[in-house]
Coordinates of C-alpha atoms and ligand atoms in Angstrom, one line a residue:
M30 CA -11.7 9.7 20.4
T31 CA -11.0 6.4 18.7
S32 CA -7.4 5.4 18.0
G33 CA -8.0 6.3 14.4
D34 CA -8.4 9.9 15.2
A35 CA -5.0 10.3 16.9
P36 CA -2.1 11.6 14.9
F37 CA -0.1 8.8 13.4
G38 CA 3.0 10.0 15.4
A39 CA 1.2 8.9 18.6
H40 CA 1.3 5.3 17.5
R41 CA 4.2 2.9 17.8
H42 CA 3.3 0.6 14.9
L43 CA 1.5 0.6 11.6
L44 CA -0.6 -2.5 11.5
S45 CA -3.9 -1.5 10.0
I46 CA -5.3 1.6 8.2
T47 CA -7.8 1.7 11.1
D48 CA -4.9 2.8 13.3
L49 CA -4.7 6.0 11.3
G50 CA -8.1 7.4 10.3
A51 CA -8.3 10.5 8.2
V52 CA -6.0 12.5 10.5
G53 CA -3.2 10.0 10.4
I54 CA -3.5 9.4 6.6
A55 CA -3.3 13.2 6.0
E56 CA -0.2 13.4 8.2
V57 CA 1.5 10.7 6.2
M58 CA 0.6 12.5 3.0
R59 CA 2.0 15.8 4.3
V60 CA 5.3 14.1 5.4
T61 CA 5.5 12.2 2.0
D62 CA 5.4 15.6 0.2
A63 CA 8.8 16.3 1.8
F64 CA 10.3 13.0 0.7
V65 CA 9.0 13.3 -2.8
E66 CA 11.0 16.5 -2.9
V67 CA 14.0 14.6 -1.5
A68 CA 13.6 12.0 -4.3
R69 CA 14.1 14.7 -6.9
R70 CA 17.5 15.7 -5.6
P71 CA 20.7 14.6 -7.3
I72 CA 21.5 12.6 -4.1
P73 CA 18.1 11.4 -2.9
K74 CA 19.2 10.7 0.7
V75 CA 18.9 12.3 4.1
P76 CA 20.5 11.4 7.4
A77 CA 17.2 11.3 9.3
L78 CA 17.5 7.8 10.6
R79 CA 21.3 7.5 10.8
G80 CA 22.2 4.9 13.4
R81 CA 18.8 3.2 13.3
T82 CA 18.3 -0.4 12.1
V83 CA 15.4 -1.5 10.0
V84 CA 14.8 -5.2 9.3
T85 CA 12.6 -6.5 6.5
L86 CA 11.2 -9.9 7.6
F87 CA 9.3 -11.5 4.7
A88 CA 7.7 -14.9 5.0
E89 CA 6.1 -14.6 1.5
E90 CA 7.4 -13.9 -2.0
S91 CA 7.8 -10.2 -2.7
T92 CA 10.0 -8.1 -5.0
R93 CA 8.6 -4.6 -5.2
T94 CA 7.3 -4.2 -1.6
R95 CA 10.5 -5.4 -0.1
L96 CA 12.7 -3.3 -2.4
S97 CA 10.5 -0.3 -1.8
F98 CA 10.9 -0.6 2.0
E99 CA 14.6 -1.2 1.8
A100 CA 15.1 1.7 -0.6
A101 CA 13.1 3.9 1.8
A102 CA 15.1 2.9 4.8
R103 CA 18.4 3.4 3.0
R104 CA 17.4 6.8 1.7
L105 CA 16.8 7.8 5.4
S106 CA 20.4 6.5 6.1
A107 CA 19.2 3.6 8.3
D108 CA 21.0 0.3 8.4
V109 CA 19.0 -2.3 6.6
L110 CA 18.9 -6.1 7.3
S111 CA 16.9 -8.4 5.2
F112 CA 15.5 -11.7 6.5
S113 CA 13.8 -14.1 4.2
M114 CA 11.9 -16.7 6.2
D115 CA 11.8 -19.1 3.3
H116 CA 15.6 -19.5 3.2
S117 CA 16.2 -19.5 6.9
S118 CA 15.9 -21.4 10.1
V119 CA 12.1 -21.2 9.8
K120 CA 12.5 -24.1 7.4
K121 CA 14.3 -25.9 10.2
G122 CA 11.2 -25.5 12.4
E123 CA 11.9 -22.3 14.3
S124 CA 8.7 -20.6 15.4
L125 CA 7.8 -17.1 14.3
R126 CA 8.3 -15.9 17.9
D127 CA 11.9 -17.4 18.1
T128 CA 12.8 -15.9 14.8
V129 CA 11.5 -12.4 15.8
E130 CA 13.2 -12.5 19.2
T131 CA 16.5 -13.6 17.6
V132 CA 16.4 -10.9 15.0
T133 CA 15.4 -8.2 17.5
A134 CA 18.2 -9.3 19.9
M135 CA 20.6 -8.0 17.3
G136 CA 19.3 -4.5 18.1
V137 CA 16.5 -3.4 15.8
D138 CA 14.4 -0.3 15.7
A139 CA 11.8 -1.3 13.1
L140 CA 10.6 -4.6 11.8
V141 CA 8.8 -4.6 8.4
V142 CA 6.7 -7.8 8.4
R143 CA 5.1 -9.7 5.5
H144 CA 3.4 -13.0 6.4
P145 CA 0.9 -15.3 4.7
E146 CA -1.2 -15.4 7.9
A147 CA -3.6 -12.6 8.7
G148 CA -2.7 -11.0 12.1
A149 CA 0.9 -12.1 12.1
P150 CA 2.4 -8.6 12.3
H151 CA 0.0 -7.8 15.2
Q152 CA 1.3 -10.7 17.1
V153 CA 4.9 -9.7 16.4
A154 CA 4.1 -6.2 17.7
R155 CA 3.1 -7.8 21.1
W156 CA 6.5 -9.6 21.4
V157 CA 9.0 -6.8 20.6
D158 CA 9.9 -3.3 21.6
A159 CA 10.7 -2.3 18.0
A160 CA 8.2 -0.5 15.7
V161 CA 6.3 -3.0 13.5
V162 CA 5.1 -2.2 10.0
N163 CA 2.6 -4.5 8.3
A164 CA 3.8 -5.1 4.8
G165 CA 0.9 -7.4 3.9
D166 CA -0.7 -10.1 6.1
G167 CA -2.5 -12.9 4.3
W168 CA -5.8 -11.6 2.8
H169 CA -6.1 -9.1 5.5
E170 CA -4.4 -5.7 5.1
H171 CA -1.6 -3.9 3.3
P172 CA -1.6 -0.4 4.8
T173 CA 1.4 1.1 3.1
Q174 CA -0.1 0.2 -0.3
A175 CA -3.3 2.0 0.6
L176 CA -1.3 5.0 1.8
L177 CA 0.7 5.2 -1.5
D178 CA -2.5 4.8 -3.5
C179 CA -4.1 7.7 -1.6
Y180 CA -1.0 9.8 -2.0
T181 CA -0.9 9.1 -5.8
I182 CA -4.5 10.0 -6.2
R183 CA -4.1 13.3 -4.3
Q184 CA -0.9 14.1 -6.3
A185 CA -2.7 13.5 -9.6
L186 CA -5.8 15.5 -8.6
T187 CA -3.8 18.5 -7.2
E188 CA -1.5 18.6 -10.2
R189 CA -4.5 18.7 -12.5
S190 CA -6.2 21.6 -10.5
G191 CA -2.9 23.4 -10.2
I192 CA -3.5 23.8 -6.4
E193 CA -0.8 23.1 -3.8
P194 CA -1.5 19.7 -2.2
D195 CA -1.3 21.3 1.3
A196 CA -4.0 23.8 0.3
V197 CA -6.4 21.0 -0.7
G198 CA -5.6 18.5 2.0
I199 CA -8.0 15.6 2.0
A200 CA -10.8 17.7 0.5
A201 CA -9.7 16.3 -2.9
F202 CA -11.2 13.0 -1.8
D203 CA -14.7 14.3 -0.9
G204 CA -17.2 12.4 -3.0
L205 CA -14.5 11.0 -5.3
R206 CA -15.9 7.8 -6.9
V207 CA -13.5 4.9 -6.9
A208 CA -14.3 1.5 -8.4
V209 CA -12.1 -1.3 -6.9
V210 CA -12.3 -4.1 -9.5
G211 CA -11.5 -7.8 -9.5
D212 CA -10.3 -10.4 -7.0
I213 CA -11.5 -8.7 -3.8
R214 CA -11.8 -12.0 -2.0
H215 CA -8.1 -12.7 -1.9
S216 CA -6.9 -9.1 -1.7
R217 CA -5.4 -7.4 1.3
V218 CA -5.0 -4.3 -0.9
A219 CA -8.7 -4.0 -1.4
R220 CA -9.5 -4.0 2.3
S221 CA -6.8 -1.4 3.1
D222 CA -7.8 0.8 0.2
V223 CA -11.5 0.7 1.0
L224 CA -10.8 1.7 4.6
A225 CA -8.4 4.5 3.6
L226 CA -10.4 6.0 0.8
S227 CA -13.7 5.9 2.7
A228 CA -12.0 7.5 5.8
L229 CA -10.9 10.3 3.5
G230 CA -14.5 10.8 2.2
A231 CA -14.4 8.9 -1.1
E232 CA -17.3 6.7 -2.3
V233 CA -16.0 3.2 -3.0
I234 CA -17.8 0.7 -5.3
L235 CA -16.6 -2.9 -5.4
V236 CA -16.9 -4.5 -8.9
A237 CA -16.4 -8.3 -9.1
P238 CA -18.2 -11.5 -9.9
G239 CA -20.0 -12.7 -6.7
S240 CA -17.6 -15.6 -6.4
L241 CA -14.6 -13.2 -6.0
L242 CA -16.2 -11.2 -3.2
P243 CA -15.4 -12.0 0.4
T244 CA -18.0 -14.2 2.1
S245 CA -19.0 -11.3 4.3
L246 CA -18.7 -7.5 3.6
Q247 CA -19.6 -6.6 7.1
G248 CA -17.5 -3.7 8.3
W249 CA -16.5 -2.7 4.7
P250 CA -17.5 1.0 4.3
L251 CA -18.9 0.8 0.7
S252 CA -21.2 2.9 -1.3
A253 CA -22.1 0.1 -3.7
V254 CA -21.3 -3.4 -5.0
S255 CA -21.7 -4.4 -8.6
N256 CA -21.0 -7.2 -11.0
D257 CA -21.3 -5.1 -14.1
L258 CA -18.1 -3.2 -14.9
D259 CA -19.4 -1.7 -18.1
A260 CA -22.3 -0.1 -16.2
V261 CA -20.0 1.4 -13.5
L262 CA -17.1 2.7 -15.6
G263 CA -19.0 5.8 -16.9
T264 CA -19.5 7.1 -13.4
V265 CA -16.0 6.7 -11.9
D266 CA -13.2 9.1 -11.1
V267 CA -10.7 6.3 -10.5
C268 CA -10.7 2.6 -11.7
Y269 CA -8.5 0.5 -9.4
L270 CA -7.8 -2.9 -10.8
L271 CA -6.7 -5.8 -8.6
R272 CA -4.5 -8.7 -9.6
L273 CA -6.2 -12.0 -10.0
Q274 CA -4.5 -13.9 -7.2
L275 CA -4.1 -17.3 -9.0
E276 CA -1.5 -18.5 -6.4
R277 CA -4.3 -18.1 -3.7
G278 CA -6.6 -20.2 -5.7
A279 CA -8.7 -17.5 -7.5
G280 CA -8.9 -19.8 -10.5
K281 CA -11.2 -22.2 -8.5
F282 CA -13.8 -19.4 -8.2
L283 CA -14.0 -18.7 -12.0
P284 CA -15.2 -20.7 -15.0
S285 CA -12.0 -19.6 -16.7
V286 CA -9.4 -16.8 -16.6
R287 CA -10.4 -16.0 -20.2
E288 CA -14.0 -15.5 -19.3
Y289 CA -13.0 -13.3 -16.3
A290 CA -10.8 -11.2 -18.6
S291 CA -13.6 -10.8 -21.1
S292 CA -16.1 -9.5 -18.4
Y293 CA -13.7 -7.7 -16.0
G294 CA -10.5 -6.9 -17.9
L295 CA -9.9 -3.2 -18.5
T296 CA -9.5 -3.3 -22.3
A297 CA -9.1 -0.2 -24.5
R298 CA -12.8 -0.4 -25.4
R299 CA -13.8 -0.3 -21.7
A300 CA -11.3 2.4 -20.8
A301 CA -13.0 4.5 -23.4
L302 CA -16.3 4.2 -21.4
M303 CA -14.6 6.1 -18.5
P304 CA -15.0 9.9 -18.2
E305 CA -12.0 11.7 -19.8
H306 CA -10.6 12.7 -16.4
A307 CA -10.8 9.3 -14.8
L308 CA -7.6 7.6 -13.6
I309 CA -6.4 4.0 -13.8
M310 CA -4.5 2.3 -11.0
H311 CA -3.1 -1.2 -10.2
P312 CA -0.9 -2.2 -7.2
G313 CA 1.3 -4.5 -9.4
P314 CA 2.4 -7.0 -10.3
M315 CA 0.0 -6.8 -13.3
N316 CA -1.4 -9.8 -15.2
R317 CA -1.4 -8.0 -18.6
G318 CA -4.2 -9.2 -20.8
V319 CA -6.2 -10.4 -17.7
E320 CA -7.2 -7.6 -15.4
I321 CA -5.6 -4.9 -17.6
A322 CA -4.7 -4.7 -21.3
D323 CA -1.2 -3.9 -22.3
E324 CA -2.1 -0.7 -24.1
V325 CA -4.3 0.5 -21.2
A326 CA -1.4 0.1 -18.7
H327 CA 0.5 2.7 -20.7
L328 CA -2.2 5.3 -21.2
P329 CA -1.3 8.8 -19.8
R330 CA -4.2 8.4 -17.3
S331 CA -2.6 5.2 -15.9
L332 CA -0.8 5.9 -12.6
V333 CA 0.8 2.5 -12.3
L334 CA 4.4 3.6 -12.4
R335 CA 3.8 6.7 -10.2
Q336 CA 2.3 4.3 -7.6
V337 CA 5.7 2.5 -7.5
S338 CA 7.8 5.6 -7.2
N339 CA 5.5 7.2 -4.6
G340 CA 5.7 3.9 -2.7
V341 CA 9.3 4.7 -1.7
A342 CA 8.5 8.2 -0.5
V343 CA 5.4 7.0 1.5
R344 CA 7.4 4.3 3.2
M345 CA 10.1 6.9 4.0
A346 CA 7.4 8.9 5.6
V347 CA 6.0 6.0 7.6
L348 CA 9.5 5.0 8.9
F349 CA 10.4 8.6 9.7
I350 CA 7.2 9.2 11.6
L351 CA 7.5 5.9 13.6
L352 CA 11.3 6.2 14.3
G353 CA 12.1 9.9 13.9
S354 CA 9.2 11.3 16.0
A355 CA 11.5 11.3 19.1
T356 CA 13.4 14.0 17.3
A357 CA 12.4 17.6 18.1
P358 CA 10.4 19.1 15.1
S359 CA 13.1 21.7 14.4
E360 CA 15.8 19.1 14.4
A361 CA 13.7 16.8 12.2
E362 CA 13.3 19.6 9.7
A363 CA 17.0 20.3 9.7
L364 CA 17.6 16.6 9.1
L365 CA 15.4 16.7 6.0
D366 CA 17.3 19.8 4.7
M367 CA 20.6 18.0 4.9
T368 CA 21.9 15.6 2.3
A369 CA 23.5 12.4 3.6
E370 CA 27.2 12.0 2.7
Ligands
NCD418 C1 0.2 -6.6 -3.6 C2 0.3 -7.7 -2.5 O1 1.3 -8.3 -2.4 O2 -0.7 -7.8 -1.8 N1 1.4 -6.4 -4.3 C3 2.4 -5.7 -3.8 O3 2.3 -5.3 -2.6 N2 3.4 -5.4 -4.6 C4 -0.9 -6.9 -4.6 C5 -0.8 -8.2 -5.4 O4 0.1 -9.0 -5.1 O5 -1.6 -8.4 -6.3

């Protein structure tokens, strides 16, 4: 049994999608169903993590991911501390280890870490007793983004078929064709999504100019790689667009952003090439007019805003599984049924 086959509750941290495998991803999706239901209540808050402390430790710009984790922790009634490494003693030369040890000495149950260097959250996990969640490490991984993407796809497919999500489980992903389009080279979202979707049985096709592919695709479980978006669109169930990461130097790999947009941007004309049922996704923030046209972002088949709202419920599920699993199952269920005061 590889670690990926173990239930997620057996793990202390969430560092990579490979920690989870299909069993762990399915578990997160099941728990997320409960939190999506909580989100619909007039007071979308439960006391499940009362008395626990969650710290967001971000060494890179972020708005939505940090907000999403903090909203998730608060809706579970945890105390939330927010640490921005840009505006702190890191600027005064404190090492990551010192920062982490200082923060955890304040009594912390979970650390949500975003860092520009690949592997930084893994390192943090070796230093602390707290649970560590990778909120994006360099170009490497962004596991909660992949979990919310899988959840959003499953939700859209099951709503369409009128079948209860639990009755379908991960079968909804079997043979699903997903094109991941754009700046794969600089994207931690792409790697985590490819690992998660393929673990669930989907066929993933990367679509990008050769210069925006990673130097090696070894270990990427892909069904195809293409540089011709128009040729692929007619065959997909999901078109997942990635942001052109100009701050990571993507511009150096392209003749011009305009040329990129004309070959790889999902315009209304291109969206019309997709089968009628096919879905459009983007992790945000979107460069409108580059990887996605304004009018396409607003089509009914676009799941962009649903991805954002499901992000909170998925992160609640992750924190609950990591921190709440010490609670007996019957007690955990009771906690979800209660509304926090
Ligand atoms: C993604 C990220 O930071 O990797 N965004 C996010 O988590 N909100 C994708 C991106 O920045 O393009």
